[in-house]
Amino acid sequence: MSSQPQPQRPAFGGPAPFGGPPPGVSQQPPPFGGPPSGVSQQPPPFGGPPSGVSQQPPPFGGPTAAMASRPAPFGGPPAAVSQPQPPAVVPQRSPFGGPPPAASAQPPLIGGGSFTAAQAPPFSGPPGSMPQTAPSGGLRPPFGGPPAPSQQVQFGAPPPFGGAARPGVQPSPFGASQAPPPFMGPPGGNAPTFAPPAWQGQARPAASSEFIVKDTGNCNPRLMRCTMNQIPCTGDLLTTSGMPLALLVQPFALPHPSEEPIQLVDFGEMGPIRCSRCKAYINPFMRFIDQGKHFICNLCGFSNDTPREYFCNLGPDGRRRDADERPELCRGSVEFVATKEFLVRDPMPAVFFFLIDVSMNAVHTGATAAACSAISQALSDLPEGPRTMVGIATFDSAIHFYSLKRAQQQPLMLIVPDIQDVYTPLQTDLILPISECRENLDQLLESIPTMFESNRVADSAFGAAMKACFLAMKPTGGKLLVFQSVLPSVGIGSLSAREAEGRSNISSGDKEAHKLLQPVDKTLKTMALEFAEYQVCVDVFLSTQSYVDIASISVVPNTTGGRVYYYYPFSALSDPAKLYNDLRWNISRPQGFEAVMRVRCSQGLQVQDYFGNFCKRVPTDIDLPAIDSDKAIMVTFKHDDKLQENSECAFQCALLYTTVFGQRRIRVINLSLSCTNMLSNLFRYADLETQFTYVVKQAANGIPSVPLSQVRDQVTSTCINILQSYRKYCASVSSSGQLILPEALKLLPLYTLALTKSVGLRNDGRLDDRSYWASIVSSISVLLAIPLVFPRMIALHDLTSREEDDSLIPSPLTLNSENIHDDGVYLLENGEDGFIYVGNSVNPVTLEQIFGVSSLALVPNQLVLEPFDNELSRKVNEVVNEIRRQRCSYLRLRLCKKGDPSGDFFWSLLVEDKAPGGLSYVEFLVHVHRQIQSKMT
């Protein structure tokens, strides 16, 4: 295959090539014409009319007529797969909560829900979440009310023995009752509203809490959060604190239903106003001087001439008189219409190409039928309009394309047998507008499981099939959704089983065991870089019952802006429902295509590195073939000069992308924080959740590079260094017999302990489980990182006996065995999986009400939670469905029994308990305290 010469990528200030136009094709404006002049409500990246419409719906907002009949956000399994139907999800709720079940049913969240402020309930978020009060001068803890500014957490003297807490020794009088609890009371009350200038230099509301933001200059913290809410003036001060300086950016984060949408601004042919030196975009923190004739950039300090068309006189307060009417001058987040200088080809259409494994194992386990049924039902959730295009292929040891032209009475299969030097059998007709091929596509999806039911080919040409589909998508770009069931065994990028080798290495303490968590070679990485260059994003759905080498496979989605979905061991009974819901949310959530992102910061700081699922070709920008509402990018910073105390340090994220309707946009997100020379302020205004998310991502980044024990030690050292710095320089109590924690970071030891015991860092995990954990962590948001490591546990058996309050989900239990009783039923969820533990002495009536059987032995391990006609079943289903909405994930339920390996795994998730090779929470606090003491002497 001959490669076409590609144009050089210019700086972000100019056009971004995105692969460039095909040779001989002239550049044309987008087919949907220009958006309205001036300011209009921003169209959703996923939903809403094209940009000729003057009044546009709020982003991801109310349903259109065409959407009204769509299925519930987390509906049951696809109809084509026969199994019990999970409960329908009613009433519909937003990921931030909703009214109690008595409320009338609402339009679905996924696909666009319609909500009012009155429907925003207290948020029952991750463990410990509480609605927070408005910012005050005092320090806000991550959970609970605001304490006094100087408050710190202290504990009694440690036990008399030296070193870390030892097994079997009760660390008294350092009692568990003195340890910081993971939550402080049940959620309740109404969601407070925050106006960002009011929190200038103060702690933001916790990511896991319920809050509503009124954007008055600083961005919504859902979109961008910093690890500290005051910035150290020098690199030495930052180093002394032991804390990281990083941003977590989630450009398409779902807003609270009561928040105003991000507004769209059209500057016409002039394009957005920018600093002529650093190319930063106009924002509320740029200062106009000389009666408005010049403006000073808040990032580089350069004085720019105000364009004549943009001139406006200043008021008595020094602000422009039109500042409150211009979103770019009064809002922290805004979206600009991109001009022709940002285009080097027409914006790409929304292309969705489905690639399905039809090898013998995939067919026999039901994975092929589940994939076909999920795709068939999810097609109605694709964006509507003539620009939405689809294609489909299947593969085993060969690749089968299908021509879906309407003129043909039935789809035409075209086989590509060469899996070493692959090609595409047709230049056209493999990808068509869905309006032209929907009938043939439905017919094909229905017949694929039957066509291959007698298939005896066990091999899988996964890499070759992806490459062939990429060749078909190369002219346009788009999303490639791959459904894979077995280890890729033939063709380009074939892999071999490394798991047995991994088990023996890890059990023998092999120092090289971590190398099995690295890709086996560079074949798939090279392929992924080419995919990203042509704007092809790959998502992989792994429905498997065996080892598939996720360490190698995940390189492709991680480089192209996609992700891995993992169903192990795949169950044809319970997993089709999750597969369908995962696919449906994947294609219907807010998202953008062919994106380029750059983060700028004030002089004195510089961007050090980016972390996430993207491709990076130049030092300053990252390329994202696709980016969606679930993806977060971490950006780290370092000092290259001194910042002035009490000045403002600015951060600006600019994301250039194409909406699913082919409109080119620039989303700009601004954050301005105070600078300080006081170490105590850094601790006072530290953001625990963002800092810990940084630690989790750094740990995941290290898993393939160094032995697990070293990763755990690094995680623990980070915690100790931060607390030791606080103890040495900021603590007001001088007694060495006390462990002193900064109020804002009092849960850091608990979260750190949980991380060392997590699936990603424990010794006894499967290779694929660990690789999958690292893969999802790379792009995880702050909101979901905490529960992934520190899950939420609630009792299900007594849901009918608890007092009614504002929250649908009861207060979480602390993660220790003291809260588990043999006559109870408990749900422990981490945003991905829900583990239901059933004690041996549970009342048969309770079993009958929840599971429909009176004996524990009759409950299947792969659960399908069915609704039964009783109060307890109704409440259990409400709780599970509410968690699914909060997490935007269809929890995969698993049964755990005492005395069974599943029960042992459940107990291992109780992170506050002592575990083989791991300390209890109290013992860990003693260990941390001892380490701090040794550093102080």
PDB file of N, CA, C and O in Angstrom, residues 394-401 413-425 457 460-461 464-465 468 490-492:
ATOM      1  N   THR A 394     -17.188  -8.653   9.603  1.00  0.00           N
ATOM      2  CA  THR A 394     -16.995  -9.729  10.572  1.00  0.00           C
ATOM      3  C   THR A 394     -15.630 -10.365  10.298  1.00  0.00           C
ATOM      4  O   THR A 394     -15.041 -10.155   9.237  1.00  0.00           O
ATOM      5  N   PHE A 395     -15.146 -11.138  11.261  1.00  0.00           N
ATOM      6  CA  PHE A 395     -13.840 -11.767  11.044  1.00  0.00           C
ATOM      7  C   PHE A 395     -13.692 -13.006  11.899  1.00  0.00           C
ATOM      8  O   PHE A 395     -14.276 -13.140  12.967  1.00  0.00           O
ATOM      9  N   ASP A 396     -12.922 -13.962  11.352  1.00  0.00           N
ATOM     10  CA  ASP A 396     -12.360 -15.074  12.131  1.00  0.00           C
ATOM     11  C   ASP A 396     -10.893 -15.154  11.696  1.00  0.00           C
ATOM     12  O   ASP A 396     -10.116 -14.281  12.054  1.00  0.00           O
ATOM     13  N   SER A 397     -10.544 -16.146  10.865  1.00  0.00           N
ATOM     14  CA  SER A 397      -9.185 -16.139  10.306  1.00  0.00           C
ATOM     15  C   SER A 397      -9.161 -15.413   8.963  1.00  0.00           C
ATOM     16  O   SER A 397      -8.110 -15.309   8.333  1.00  0.00           O
ATOM     17  N   ALA A 398     -10.301 -14.945   8.522  1.00  0.00           N
ATOM     18  CA  ALA A 398     -10.424 -14.103   7.331  1.00  0.00           C
ATOM     19  C   ALA A 398     -11.318 -12.923   7.688  1.00  0.00           C
ATOM     20  O   ALA A 398     -11.932 -12.894   8.759  1.00  0.00           O
ATOM     21  N   ILE A 399     -11.406 -11.950   6.787  1.00  0.00           N
ATOM     22  CA  ILE A 399     -12.199 -10.745   7.042  1.00  0.00           C
ATOM     23  C   ILE A 399     -13.341 -10.713   6.044  1.00  0.00           C
ATOM     24  O   ILE A 399     -13.134 -10.938   4.846  1.00  0.00           O
ATOM     25  N   HIS A 400     -14.545 -10.438   6.543  1.00  0.00           N
ATOM     26  CA  HIS A 400     -15.733 -10.437   5.677  1.00  0.00           C
ATOM     27  C   HIS A 400     -16.350  -9.041   5.709  1.00  0.00           C
ATOM     28  O   HIS A 400     -16.873  -8.615   6.745  1.00  0.00           O
ATOM     29  N   PHE A 401     -16.284  -8.329   4.584  1.00  0.00           N
ATOM     30  CA  PHE A 401     -16.964  -7.041   4.462  1.00  0.00           C
ATOM     31  C   PHE A 401     -18.362  -7.272   3.888  1.00  0.00           C
ATOM     32  O   PHE A 401     -18.651  -8.316   3.293  1.00  0.00           O
ATOM     33  N   MET A 413     -21.657 -10.212   0.727  1.00  0.00           N
ATOM     34  CA  MET A 413     -20.440 -10.470   1.498  1.00  0.00           C
ATOM     35  C   MET A 413     -19.226 -10.467   0.573  1.00  0.00           C
ATOM     36  O   MET A 413     -19.241 -11.072  -0.491  1.00  0.00           O
ATOM     37  N   LEU A 414     -18.149  -9.788   1.026  1.00  0.00           N
ATOM     38  CA  LEU A 414     -16.901  -9.725   0.269  1.00  0.00           C
ATOM     39  C   LEU A 414     -15.789 -10.185   1.208  1.00  0.00           C
ATOM     40  O   LEU A 414     -15.542  -9.574   2.247  1.00  0.00           O
ATOM     41  N   ILE A 415     -15.092 -11.264   0.846  1.00  0.00           N
ATOM     42  CA  ILE A 415     -14.124 -11.884   1.756  1.00  0.00           C
ATOM     43  C   ILE A 415     -12.703 -11.442   1.413  1.00  0.00           C
ATOM     44  O   ILE A 415     -12.300 -11.452   0.244  1.00  0.00           O
ATOM     45  N   VAL A 416     -11.944 -11.063   2.462  1.00  0.00           N
ATOM     46  CA  VAL A 416     -10.517 -10.735   2.317  1.00  0.00           C
ATOM     47  C   VAL A 416      -9.732 -11.833   3.026  1.00  0.00           C
ATOM     48  O   VAL A 416      -9.661 -11.847   4.259  1.00  0.00           O
ATOM     49  N   PRO A 417      -9.146 -12.781   2.292  1.00  0.00           N
ATOM     50  CA  PRO A 417      -8.453 -13.891   2.944  1.00  0.00           C
ATOM     51  C   PRO A 417      -7.016 -13.561   3.364  1.00  0.00           C
ATOM     52  O   PRO A 417      -6.463 -14.221   4.239  1.00  0.00           O
ATOM     53  N   ASP A 418      -6.413 -12.544   2.738  1.00  0.00           N
ATOM     54  CA  ASP A 418      -5.020 -12.217   3.041  1.00  0.00           C
ATOM     55  C   ASP A 418      -4.962 -11.396   4.328  1.00  0.00           C
ATOM     56  O   ASP A 418      -5.398 -10.243   4.368  1.00  0.00           O
ATOM     57  N   ILE A 419      -4.420 -11.981   5.404  1.00  0.00           N
ATOM     58  CA  ILE A 419      -4.401 -11.279   6.691  1.00  0.00           C
ATOM     59  C   ILE A 419      -3.001 -10.796   7.060  1.00  0.00           C
ATOM     60  O   ILE A 419      -2.755 -10.381   8.193  1.00  0.00           O
ATOM     61  N   GLN A 420      -2.086 -10.862   6.117  1.00  0.00           N
ATOM     62  CA  GLN A 420      -0.749 -10.293   6.326  1.00  0.00           C
ATOM     63  C   GLN A 420      -0.604  -8.956   5.606  1.00  0.00           C
ATOM     64  O   GLN A 420      -0.088  -7.997   6.156  1.00  0.00           O
ATOM     65  N   ASP A 421      -1.086  -8.904   4.364  1.00  0.00           N
ATOM     66  CA  ASP A 421      -1.058  -7.668   3.590  1.00  0.00           C
ATOM     67  C   ASP A 421      -2.500  -7.345   3.225  1.00  0.00           C
ATOM     68  O   ASP A 421      -2.967  -7.619   2.125  1.00  0.00           O
ATOM     69  N   VAL A 422      -3.238  -6.753   4.183  1.00  0.00           N
ATOM     70  CA  VAL A 422      -4.694  -6.614   4.020  1.00  0.00           C
ATOM     71  C   VAL A 422      -5.036  -5.480   3.054  1.00  0.00           C
ATOM     72  O   VAL A 422      -4.212  -4.590   2.794  1.00  0.00           O
ATOM     73  N   TYR A 423      -6.239  -5.515   2.550  1.00  0.00           N
ATOM     74  CA  TYR A 423      -6.732  -4.500   1.632  1.00  0.00           C
ATOM     75  C   TYR A 423      -8.234  -4.385   1.838  1.00  0.00           C
ATOM     76  O   TYR A 423      -8.860  -5.204   2.523  1.00  0.00           O
ATOM     77  N   THR A 424      -8.806  -3.363   1.245  1.00  0.00           N
ATOM     78  CA  THR A 424     -10.254  -3.207   1.300  1.00  0.00           C
ATOM     79  C   THR A 424     -10.834  -3.609  -0.055  1.00  0.00           C
ATOM     80  O   THR A 424     -10.315  -3.180  -1.098  1.00  0.00           O
ATOM     81  N   PRO A 425     -11.867  -4.459  -0.088  1.00  0.00           N
ATOM     82  CA  PRO A 425     -12.335  -5.028  -1.363  1.00  0.00           C
ATOM     83  C   PRO A 425     -13.035  -4.026  -2.268  1.00  0.00           C
ATOM     84  O   PRO A 425     -13.094  -4.220  -3.465  1.00  0.00           O
ATOM     85  N   VAL A 457     -13.833 -22.388  12.699  1.00  0.00           N
ATOM     86  CA  VAL A 457     -12.562 -21.661  12.685  1.00  0.00           C
ATOM     87  C   VAL A 457     -12.354 -21.023  14.056  1.00  0.00           C
ATOM     88  O   VAL A 457     -13.128 -20.156  14.470  1.00  0.00           O
ATOM     89  N   SER A 460      -8.402 -16.008  15.302  1.00  0.00           N
ATOM     90  CA  SER A 460      -8.909 -14.640  15.245  1.00  0.00           C
ATOM     91  C   SER A 460      -7.851 -13.726  14.633  1.00  0.00           C
ATOM     92  O   SER A 460      -6.738 -13.621  15.146  1.00  0.00           O
ATOM     93  N   ALA A 461      -8.213 -13.054  13.531  1.00  0.00           N
ATOM     94  CA  ALA A 461      -7.303 -12.103  12.864  1.00  0.00           C
ATOM     95  C   ALA A 461      -7.675 -10.683  13.276  1.00  0.00           C
ATOM     96  O   ALA A 461      -7.993  -9.824  12.451  1.00  0.00           O
ATOM     97  N   ALA A 464      -5.455  -7.729  11.789  1.00  0.00           N
ATOM     98  CA  ALA A 464      -5.663  -7.596  10.341  1.00  0.00           C
ATOM     99  C   ALA A 464      -7.052  -7.027  10.038  1.00  0.00           C
ATOM    100  O   ALA A 464      -7.213  -6.199   9.134  1.00  0.00           O
ATOM    101  N   ALA A 465      -8.056  -7.472  10.798  1.00  0.00           N
ATOM    102  CA  ALA A 465      -9.424  -6.989  10.574  1.00  0.00           C
ATOM    103  C   ALA A 465      -9.520  -5.493  10.873  1.00  0.00           C
ATOM    104  O   ALA A 465     -10.156  -4.730  10.132  1.00  0.00           O
ATOM    105  N   ALA A 468      -7.875  -3.597   8.008  1.00  0.00           N
ATOM    106  CA  ALA A 468      -8.716  -3.577   6.802  1.00  0.00           C
ATOM    107  C   ALA A 468      -9.857  -2.563   6.946  1.00  0.00           C
ATOM    108  O   ALA A 468     -10.167  -1.815   6.008  1.00  0.00           O
ATOM    109  N   VAL A 490      -3.806 -14.983  14.640  1.00  0.00           N
ATOM    110  CA  VAL A 490      -3.225 -15.021  13.300  1.00  0.00           C
ATOM    111  C   VAL A 490      -3.222 -13.634  12.680  1.00  0.00           C
ATOM    112  O   VAL A 490      -3.960 -12.741  13.096  1.00  0.00           O
ATOM    113  N   GLY A 491      -2.384 -13.471  11.646  1.00  0.00           N
ATOM    114  CA  GLY A 491      -2.354 -12.211  10.907  1.00  0.00           C
ATOM    115  C   GLY A 491      -1.533 -11.139  11.606  1.00  0.00           C
ATOM    116  O   GLY A 491      -0.823 -11.391  12.581  1.00  0.00           O
ATOM    117  N   ILE A 492      -1.650  -9.904  11.089  1.00  0.00           N
ATOM    118  CA  ILE A 492      -0.920  -8.774  11.669  1.00  0.00           C
ATOM    119  C   ILE A 492      -1.291  -8.644  13.149  1.00  0.00           C
ATOM    120  O   ILE A 492      -2.448  -8.742  13.520  1.00  0.00           O
TER     121      ILE A 492
END
